[in-house]
Short mmCIF file of C-alpha atoms in Angstrom, two decimals:
data_model
loop_
_atom_site.label_atom_id
_atom_site.label_comp_id
_atom_site.label_asym_id
_atom_site.label_seq_id
_atom_site.Cartn_x
_atom_site.Cartn_y
_atom_site.Cartn_z
CA PHE A 1 114.25 110.44 113.94
CA SER A 2 117.57 110.87 112.14
CA SER A 3 116.86 108.06 109.65
CA TYR A 4 113.43 109.59 109.02
CA ASN A 5 114.99 112.98 108.34
CA SER A 6 117.54 111.58 105.89
CA SER A 7 114.86 109.54 104.07
CA ALA A 8 112.59 112.57 103.90
CA ARG A 9 115.45 114.68 102.54
CA VAL A 10 116.09 112.18 99.70
CA LEU A 11 112.44 112.33 98.65
CA LEU A 12 112.19 116.11 98.97
CA ASP A 13 115.36 116.48 96.89
CA ALA A 14 113.69 114.30 94.22
CA ASP A 15 110.85 116.85 93.91
CA PHE A 16 108.37 115.06 96.17
CA SER A 17 106.38 117.31 98.46
CA LEU A 18 105.55 116.51 102.06
CA HIS A 19 101.87 115.67 102.50
CA ALA A 20 101.98 114.48 106.11
CA ALA A 21 104.37 113.06 108.68
CA LYS A 22 103.34 110.54 111.31
CA ILE A 23 104.64 109.37 114.63
CA GLU A 24 104.01 105.79 115.75
CA VAL A 25 103.93 104.63 119.36
CA CYS A 26 103.71 101.30 121.18
CA ARG A 27 102.42 100.59 124.68
CA GLU A 28 101.95 97.43 126.72
CA LEU A 29 98.39 97.14 128.03
CA ASP A 30 98.99 95.05 131.17
CA ASP A 31 98.79 98.12 133.44
CA VAL A 32 95.71 99.68 131.78
CA GLU A 33 92.84 99.65 134.26
CA ALA A 34 89.23 100.71 133.91
CA LEU A 35 88.69 104.38 134.70
CA GLU A 36 86.58 105.39 137.68
CA LYS A 37 84.51 107.63 135.43
CA GLN A 38 83.75 105.93 132.16
CA PHE A 39 81.73 107.54 129.44
CA THR A 40 78.79 105.60 128.10
CA TYR A 41 79.09 104.39 124.54
CA ARG A 42 77.14 102.74 121.77
CA SER A 43 78.30 100.68 118.83
CA ILE A 44 76.75 99.98 115.45
CA GLU A 45 76.36 96.38 116.63
CA GLU A 46 74.01 97.59 119.35
CA ARG A 47 71.83 100.65 118.85
CA LEU A 48 73.82 103.15 116.80
CA SER A 49 72.90 103.66 113.16
CA GLU A 50 75.55 103.69 110.44
CA LYS A 51 74.26 107.10 109.35
CA GLU A 52 74.70 108.58 112.85
CA PHE A 53 78.15 106.99 113.25
CA LYS A 54 79.34 108.47 109.94
CA ARG A 55 77.91 111.89 110.84
CA ILE A 56 79.80 111.91 114.16
CA TRP A 57 82.98 110.59 112.51
CA GLU A 58 82.86 113.41 109.96
CA GLN A 59 82.51 115.97 112.75
CA CYS A 60 85.43 114.44 114.66
CA MET A 61 87.63 114.72 111.55
CA LEU A 62 86.62 118.35 110.98
CA ASN A 63 89.53 120.67 111.80
CA SER A 64 91.30 117.94 113.77
CA GLY A 65 95.05 118.03 114.26
CA ASN A 66 95.52 115.36 111.61
CA GLN A 67 96.15 115.96 107.92
CA THR A 68 92.91 116.19 105.94
CA SER A 69 92.10 112.88 104.30
CA ILE A 70 91.63 112.47 100.57
CA LEU A 71 88.86 109.92 101.25
CA ASN A 72 85.22 110.84 101.82
CA ILE A 73 83.32 109.41 104.79
CA ASP A 74 81.76 106.57 102.77
CA GLU A 75 85.24 105.49 101.61
CA HIS A 76 86.51 105.60 105.20
CA PHE A 77 83.53 103.56 106.35
CA TYR A 78 84.07 101.00 103.58
CA SER A 79 87.72 100.72 104.68
CA VAL A 80 86.60 99.85 108.21
CA GLN A 81 84.26 97.16 106.91
CA THR A 82 86.83 95.56 104.60
CA GLU A 83 89.92 95.90 106.80
CA LEU A 84 88.28 94.78 110.06
CA GLY A 85 86.12 92.10 108.42
CA LYS A 86 83.45 90.09 110.21
CA GLY A 87 82.25 91.76 113.39
CA TRP A 88 83.36 95.28 112.38
CA GLU A 89 80.09 96.66 113.78
CA LYS A 90 81.12 96.11 117.41
CA SER A 91 84.27 98.22 116.90
CA CYS A 92 82.45 101.33 115.64
CA ILE A 93 81.88 103.18 118.92
CA VAL A 94 80.58 106.62 119.86
CA PHE A 95 81.12 107.96 123.38
CA TYR A 96 78.47 110.05 125.12
CA ASP A 97 78.27 112.45 128.03
CA LYS A 98 74.64 112.02 129.02
CA ASN A 99 73.05 111.84 125.54
CA GLU A 100 75.53 114.17 123.85
CA PRO A 101 78.10 112.56 121.49
CA ILE A 102 81.59 113.64 122.57
CA GLY A 103 83.89 111.42 120.53
CA MET A 104 84.39 108.17 118.72
CA SER A 105 86.80 105.28 118.53
CA ILE A 106 87.29 102.18 116.40
CA PRO A 107 89.25 99.72 118.58
CA HIS A 108 90.20 96.38 117.03
CA ILE A 109 92.74 93.57 117.02
CA GLU A 110 95.01 94.03 114.00
CA THR A 111 94.27 91.53 111.25
CA GLY A 112 96.79 88.70 111.17
CA THR A 113 97.69 89.08 114.85
CA GLU A 114 96.21 87.73 118.05
CA SER A 115 97.10 90.49 120.47
CA GLU A 116 98.03 93.71 118.65
CA GLY A 117 95.51 96.41 119.54
CA ARG A 118 94.90 99.32 117.21
CA LEU A 119 92.50 102.22 116.94
CA PHE A 120 91.43 102.47 113.30
CA TYR A 121 90.36 106.02 114.14
CA PHE A 122 89.98 108.03 117.31
CA GLY A 123 88.50 111.51 117.50
CA VAL A 124 86.78 114.07 119.68
CA MET A 125 83.87 116.29 118.67
CA PRO A 126 85.10 119.85 117.94
CA HIS A 127 83.28 121.57 120.82
CA TYR A 128 84.78 119.08 123.34
CA ARG A 129 88.40 119.56 122.28
CA GLY A 130 90.78 121.21 124.72
CA LYS A 131 88.75 120.11 127.77
CA GLY A 132 90.82 117.10 128.82
CA ILE A 133 88.32 114.61 127.48
CA SER A 134 90.49 113.10 124.74
CA SER A 135 92.95 111.48 127.17
CA GLN A 136 90.05 109.90 129.09
CA LEU A 137 88.43 108.59 125.90
CA HIS A 138 91.78 107.28 124.64
CA LEU A 139 92.44 105.46 127.92
CA GLN A 140 88.93 104.01 127.85
CA SER A 141 89.62 102.84 124.27
CA LEU A 142 92.88 101.19 125.42
CA HIS A 143 90.92 99.38 128.13
CA MET A 144 88.48 98.16 125.47
CA LEU A 145 91.43 96.83 123.46
CA LYS A 146 92.65 94.97 126.54
CA GLU A 147 89.16 93.46 127.00
CA MET A 148 89.27 92.34 123.34
CA GLY A 149 92.45 90.40 124.09
CA ALA A 150 95.12 92.90 123.07
CA THR A 151 98.32 92.75 125.10
CA TYR A 152 99.86 95.82 123.46
CA TYR A 153 98.77 98.86 121.48
CA ILE A 154 100.31 100.43 118.40
CA GLY A 155 99.02 103.86 117.50
CA SER A 156 99.94 106.69 115.22
CA THR A 157 99.07 110.31 114.66
CA HIS A 158 100.27 113.09 112.44
CA THR A 159 103.11 115.18 113.83
CA SER A 160 100.89 118.23 113.33
CA ASN A 161 98.41 116.88 115.91
CA GLU A 162 99.56 118.76 119.01
CA LYS A 163 96.23 118.86 120.82
#
């Protein structure tokens, strides 16, 4: 973190203001196994409408630990379509507990790689936060990446996301 701090100091001294700071992590996926209790999920490819997916995504972003985005939901959705390319629909996933949406994930293989797994976005519905569900959903998302052919995962979050 020392090189980050010195780089940040140079920019702050040049009258830039800090908008957000991120931490990036890497994990091998060879030891990721399917959970005993998996939440059901639906993708846009199957039987989830784009409208419903965007509605849930907006709710997951609401008051999350991440810095508020300058993009609106339609711009985020367009980014998914253009950055993921053909087959993006299968990556847009909502998790359910019974029929209640509890979170969402957008697992994919990073463009230009064969085995780098990423989550374009991952979030939990506000009323399910703080109940231990996010770690289960994240692990289930990592397992999905492994099934897609990812051998490792690179993820990031804002340093303000302490949940």
